[in-house]
Amino acid sequence: MPMSLITVKNLQKIYQNEDVKTTALQEETFTIEKGEFCAIMGPSGSGKSTLMHIIGFLDKPSSGIYLFKEKNISELSDNEMARVRNEDIGFVFQSFNLLPRTTVFENVRLPLIYGKLGAASQKEKVLKAIKAVNLEHRVNYLSNQLSGGEKQRVAIARALVNEPDLILADEPTGNLDSKTGGQIMQILQRLNDEGKTIIMVTHETETAEHAKRIIYIKDGSVVRDFVVDNRRLIQDGGELKK
């Protein structure tokens, strides 16, 4: 049996602004095993971003249980949450979030500067991550010299550099054309084939169908949780396999 990387039980998130309470998540329950590629899907306002923030240690639930590698997030201090967030989780954002006028190498190295690795070990890890997204020829380019697809590949390399247990991708193709988006999905599919656990948040059905499983959220609740039967697989060049 694979280990459950994530266990969510009766998870609730309620935001309170003065006397107004807004329930963003209500009674969520599911598990995600190590090595899965899961898409969290739903319309705007469904709660999927709130769920991603909790899974990514950016927020805590109001009630219920979230276990990450069998540790209860509610029992962790802010410093412990920050450490897990940096070491165990890699983030890929729709807007790339790269440092401007900074090289690809330095952008990918960013999560390592909080650790204890020496310069040589850092360089080795950075170049390995850059190679994983096929950007060796851009290692010394500035981020503002890159195309949108290259920027997203840098973001994926940065997410990989600490060799995390989980990659969280928030609308990773949202700012890209369909062919470039396909190339990004091919990279995520390959990383999953190599054993990486990936959770991708999206509102687009076609993007979600690149994953192996879809959790569909509406009005803060899971309404469907199913395996993708006719999965979209990408070949070289970003085109769908026929």
CSV table of C-alpha atoms in Angstrom, one decimal:
chain,number,residue,atom,x,y,z
A,1,MET,CA,0.0,0.0,0.0
A,2,PRO,CA,1.4,3.4,-0.9
A,3,MET,CA,1.7,5.9,2.0
A,4,SER,CA,-1.0,8.6,2.3
A,5,LEU,CA,0.9,11.8,1.8
A,6,ILE,CA,-2.2,13.9,2.6
A,7,THR,CA,-5.2,13.0,4.7
A,8,VAL,CA,-8.0,15.5,5.0
A,9,LYS,CA,-10.9,14.8,7.4
A,10,ASN,CA,-14.0,17.0,7.9
A,11,LEU,CA,-11.9,20.1,6.9
A,12,GLN,CA,-13.6,23.5,7.3
A,13,LYS,CA,-12.4,27.0,6.7
A,14,ILE,CA,-14.5,29.9,7.8
A,15,TYR,CA,-13.4,33.5,7.3
A,16,GLN,CA,-14.9,36.1,9.6
A,17,ASN,CA,-15.0,39.8,8.8
A,18,GLU,CA,-16.6,41.7,11.7
A,19,ASP,CA,-20.0,40.0,12.1
A,20,VAL,CA,-20.0,38.3,8.7
A,21,LYS,CA,-18.9,34.7,8.4
A,22,THR,CA,-18.1,33.1,5.1
A,23,THR,CA,-17.6,29.4,4.8
A,24,ALA,CA,-15.0,28.7,2.1
A,25,LEU,CA,-14.6,24.9,2.8
A,26,GLN,CA,-17.1,22.7,4.5
A,27,GLU,CA,-16.5,19.1,5.7
A,28,GLU,CA,-13.9,18.2,3.1
A,29,THR,CA,-12.6,14.5,3.4
A,30,PHE,CA,-10.2,12.8,1.1
A,31,THR,CA,-6.7,11.3,0.9
A,32,ILE,CA,-3.9,11.7,-1.7
A,33,GLU,CA,-1.3,9.0,-1.9
A,34,LYS,CA,2.3,9.5,-2.5
A,35,GLY,CA,3.0,9.5,-6.3
A,36,GLU,CA,-0.5,10.6,-7.4
A,37,PHE,CA,-1.2,13.3,-10.0
A,38,CYS,CA,-4.4,14.9,-8.8
A,39,ALA,CA,-6.3,18.0,-10.2
A,40,ILE,CA,-8.5,20.0,-7.9
A,41,MET,CA,-11.1,21.6,-10.1
A,42,GLY,CA,-14.0,23.9,-9.7
A,43,PRO,CA,-15.4,27.3,-10.7
A,44,SER,CA,-14.2,30.6,-9.3
A,45,GLY,CA,-15.2,30.9,-5.7
A,46,SER,CA,-15.6,27.2,-5.2
A,47,GLY,CA,-12.9,27.0,-2.5
A,48,LYS,CA,-10.1,25.3,-4.5
A,49,SER,CA,-7.6,28.1,-3.8
A,50,THR,CA,-8.4,28.1,-0.1
A,51,LEU,CA,-7.9,24.3,-0.1
A,52,MET,CA,-4.5,24.7,-1.9
A,53,HIS,CA,-3.4,27.3,0.7
A,54,ILE,CA,-4.1,24.9,3.5
A,55,ILE,CA,-2.5,21.9,1.7
A,56,GLY,CA,0.5,24.2,1.0
A,57,PHE,CA,0.9,25.3,4.6
A,58,LEU,CA,0.0,28.9,3.8
A,59,ASP,CA,-3.1,28.8,6.0
A,60,LYS,CA,-4.6,26.6,8.7
A,61,PRO,CA,-8.2,25.1,8.8
A,62,SER,CA,-10.8,26.5,11.1
A,63,SER,CA,-11.7,22.9,12.1
A,64,GLY,CA,-11.2,19.3,11.0
A,65,ILE,CA,-7.9,17.6,10.4
A,66,TYR,CA,-5.1,17.9,7.8
A,67,LEU,CA,-2.4,15.4,8.1
A,68,PHE,CA,0.8,15.8,5.9
A,69,LYS,CA,3.0,12.7,6.1
A,70,GLU,CA,0.9,11.7,9.1
A,71,LYS,CA,1.7,15.0,11.0
A,72,ASN,CA,-1.2,17.2,12.0
A,73,ILE,CA,-0.7,20.7,10.6
A,74,SER,CA,-2.7,22.3,13.5
A,75,GLU,CA,0.0,21.1,16.0
A,76,LEU,CA,2.8,22.9,14.1
A,77,SER,CA,4.3,26.3,15.0
A,78,ASP,CA,4.6,29.0,12.4
A,79,ASN,CA,8.3,28.3,12.1
A,80,GLU,CA,7.7,24.6,11.6
A,81,MET,CA,5.1,25.3,9.0
A,82,ALA,CA,7.6,27.6,7.2
A,83,ARG,CA,10.2,24.9,7.3
A,84,VAL,CA,7.9,22.2,5.8
A,85,ARG,CA,6.6,24.7,3.2
A,86,ASN,CA,10.2,25.4,2.0
A,87,GLU,CA,11.6,21.9,2.2
A,88,ASP,CA,8.7,19.5,1.5
A,89,ILE,CA,6.5,21.5,-1.0
A,90,GLY,CA,7.4,23.1,-4.3
A,91,PHE,CA,5.0,25.8,-5.6
A,92,VAL,CA,4.3,26.6,-9.3
A,93,PHE,CA,2.1,29.7,-9.8
A,94,GLN,CA,0.1,31.0,-12.8
A,95,SER,CA,2.0,34.3,-12.7
A,96,PHE,CA,5.5,32.6,-12.5
A,97,ASN,CA,6.6,34.8,-9.5
A,98,LEU,CA,10.2,35.1,-10.8
A,99,LEU,CA,12.6,37.8,-9.6
A,100,PRO,CA,12.9,40.3,-12.4
A,101,ARG,CA,16.3,41.1,-14.0
A,102,THR,CA,17.7,38.0,-12.2
A,103,THR,CA,19.2,35.0,-13.9
A,104,VAL,CA,17.5,31.7,-14.3
A,105,PHE,CA,20.2,30.1,-12.0
A,106,GLU,CA,19.5,32.6,-9.2
A,107,ASN,CA,15.8,32.3,-9.5
A,108,VAL,CA,16.0,28.5,-9.2
A,109,ARG,CA,18.5,28.8,-6.3
A,110,LEU,CA,16.2,30.9,-4.2
A,111,PRO,CA,14.6,28.2,-2.0
A,112,LEU,CA,18.2,26.9,-1.1
A,113,ILE,CA,19.4,30.2,0.4
A,114,TYR,CA,17.5,29.4,3.6
A,115,GLY,CA,19.2,26.1,4.0
A,116,LYS,CA,22.7,25.0,5.1
A,117,LEU,CA,24.1,23.7,1.8
A,118,GLY,CA,27.5,25.0,0.6
A,119,ALA,CA,27.9,26.8,-2.7
A,120,ALA,CA,29.0,23.7,-4.6
A,121,SER,CA,26.1,21.6,-3.4
A,122,GLN,CA,23.7,24.4,-4.2
A,123,LYS,CA,25.1,24.7,-7.7
A,124,GLU,CA,24.7,20.9,-8.3
A,125,LYS,CA,21.1,20.9,-7.2
A,126,VAL,CA,20.2,24.0,-9.2
A,127,LEU,CA,21.7,22.7,-12.4
A,128,LYS,CA,20.0,19.3,-11.9
A,129,ALA,CA,16.6,21.1,-11.6
A,130,ILE,CA,17.3,23.3,-14.6
A,131,LYS,CA,18.2,20.2,-16.6
A,132,ALA,CA,15.0,18.5,-15.6
A,133,VAL,CA,13.0,21.2,-17.4
A,134,ASN,CA,15.4,21.3,-20.4
A,135,LEU,CA,16.6,24.8,-19.9
A,136,GLU,CA,20.4,24.3,-19.6
A,137,HIS,CA,20.8,26.7,-22.6
A,138,ARG,CA,19.1,29.5,-20.7
A,139,VAL,CA,20.9,29.1,-17.3
A,140,ASN,CA,22.5,32.6,-17.4
A,141,TYR,CA,19.6,34.4,-19.1
A,142,LEU,CA,17.7,37.0,-17.1
A,143,SER,CA,14.1,36.2,-16.4
A,144,ASN,CA,12.8,39.1,-18.4
A,145,GLN,CA,14.6,37.7,-21.5
A,146,LEU,CA,12.5,34.5,-21.4
A,147,SER,CA,9.2,33.5,-23.1
A,148,GLY,CA,6.2,32.7,-21.0
A,149,GLY,CA,6.7,29.0,-21.4
A,150,GLU,CA,10.4,29.3,-20.4
A,151,LYS,CA,9.4,31.4,-17.3
A,152,GLN,CA,7.0,28.6,-16.2
A,153,ARG,CA,9.8,26.0,-16.7
A,154,VAL,CA,12.0,28.1,-14.5
A,155,ALA,CA,9.2,28.1,-11.9
A,156,ILE,CA,9.0,24.4,-12.1
A,157,ALA,CA,12.7,24.0,-11.7
A,158,ARG,CA,12.6,26.3,-8.6
A,159,ALA,CA,9.8,24.0,-7.2
A,160,LEU,CA,12.0,21.0,-7.8
A,161,VAL,CA,15.3,22.2,-6.4
A,162,ASN,CA,14.7,21.1,-2.8
A,163,GLU,CA,13.5,17.7,-4.0
A,164,PRO,CA,10.1,18.2,-2.3
A,165,ASP,CA,7.6,15.5,-1.5
A,166,LEU,CA,4.8,17.5,-3.2
A,167,ILE,CA,4.5,19.9,-6.1
A,168,LEU,CA,1.5,22.3,-5.9
A,169,ALA,CA,0.7,23.9,-9.3
A,170,ASP,CA,-1.8,26.7,-9.2
A,171,GLU,CA,-3.3,27.3,-12.8
A,172,PRO,CA,0.1,26.4,-14.3
A,173,THR,CA,-1.0,27.0,-17.9
A,174,GLY,CA,-3.3,29.9,-17.2
A,175,ASN,CA,-1.0,32.5,-18.8
A,176,LEU,CA,0.2,30.4,-21.7
A,177,ASP,CA,-1.1,29.6,-25.2
A,178,SER,CA,-2.4,26.0,-25.8
A,179,LYS,CA,0.8,24.6,-27.3
A,180,THR,CA,3.1,26.1,-24.7
A,181,GLY,CA,0.7,24.9,-22.0
A,182,GLY,CA,0.9,21.5,-23.4
A,183,GLN,CA,4.6,21.5,-23.1
A,184,ILE,CA,4.3,22.5,-19.4
A,185,MET,CA,1.8,19.7,-18.9
A,186,GLN,CA,4.2,17.2,-20.5
A,187,ILE,CA,6.9,18.2,-18.0
A,188,LEU,CA,4.4,17.7,-15.1
A,189,GLN,CA,3.3,14.3,-16.5
A,190,ARG,CA,7.0,13.2,-16.8
A,191,LEU,CA,7.8,14.3,-13.3
A,192,ASN,CA,4.8,12.4,-12.0
A,193,ASP,CA,6.0,9.3,-14.0
A,194,GLU,CA,9.3,9.7,-12.2
A,195,GLY,CA,7.5,9.5,-8.8
A,196,LYS,CA,6.7,13.1,-7.9
A,197,THR,CA,3.3,13.8,-6.2
A,198,ILE,CA,1.6,16.6,-8.0
A,199,ILE,CA,-1.6,18.5,-7.1
A,200,MET,CA,-2.8,20.9,-9.7
A,201,VAL,CA,-5.5,23.5,-9.2
A,202,THR,CA,-7.4,24.5,-12.3
A,203,HIS,CA,-10.9,25.7,-13.4
A,204,GLU,CA,-10.4,24.2,-16.9
A,205,THR,CA,-11.6,20.7,-17.8
A,206,GLU,CA,-9.1,20.2,-20.5
A,207,THR,CA,-6.2,21.0,-18.2
A,208,ALA,CA,-7.6,18.8,-15.4
A,209,GLU,CA,-7.8,15.9,-17.8
A,210,HIS,CA,-4.0,15.7,-17.9
A,211,ALA,CA,-4.0,14.5,-14.3
A,212,LYS,CA,-4.8,10.9,-13.3
A,213,ARG,CA,-7.5,11.9,-10.8
A,214,ILE,CA,-9.9,14.9,-10.5
A,215,ILE,CA,-11.4,16.2,-7.2
A,216,TYR,CA,-14.3,18.6,-8.2
A,217,ILE,CA,-15.2,21.2,-5.7
A,218,LYS,CA,-18.4,23.4,-5.7
A,219,ASP,CA,-19.5,25.8,-3.0
A,220,GLY,CA,-16.7,24.6,-0.7
A,221,SER,CA,-17.6,20.9,-0.9
A,222,VAL,CA,-16.3,17.9,-2.8
A,223,VAL,CA,-19.1,16.9,-5.2
A,224,ARG,CA,-17.1,14.4,-7.4
A,225,ASP,CA,-13.8,12.5,-6.9
A,226,PHE,CA,-12.9,10.2,-9.8
A,227,VAL,CA,-10.2,8.6,-11.9
A,228,VAL,CA,-9.6,10.2,-15.4
A,229,ASP,CA,-10.5,7.4,-17.9
A,230,ASN,CA,-9.4,9.1,-21.1
A,231,ARG,CA,-6.4,11.0,-19.9
A,232,ARG,CA,-4.8,13.7,-22.1
A,233,LEU,CA,-1.2,12.7,-22.7
A,234,ILE,CA,1.3,15.0,-24.3
A,235,GLN,CA,4.0,14.1,-26.8
A,236,ASP,CA,7.1,16.0,-27.7
A,237,GLY,CA,6.3,19.5,-29.1
A,238,GLY,CA,3.3,19.9,-26.8
A,239,GLU,CA,0.8,18.1,-29.0
A,240,LEU,CA,-1.8,15.6,-27.7
A,241,LYS,CA,-1.0,11.9,-28.3
A,242,LYS,CA,-3.6,10.4,-30.6
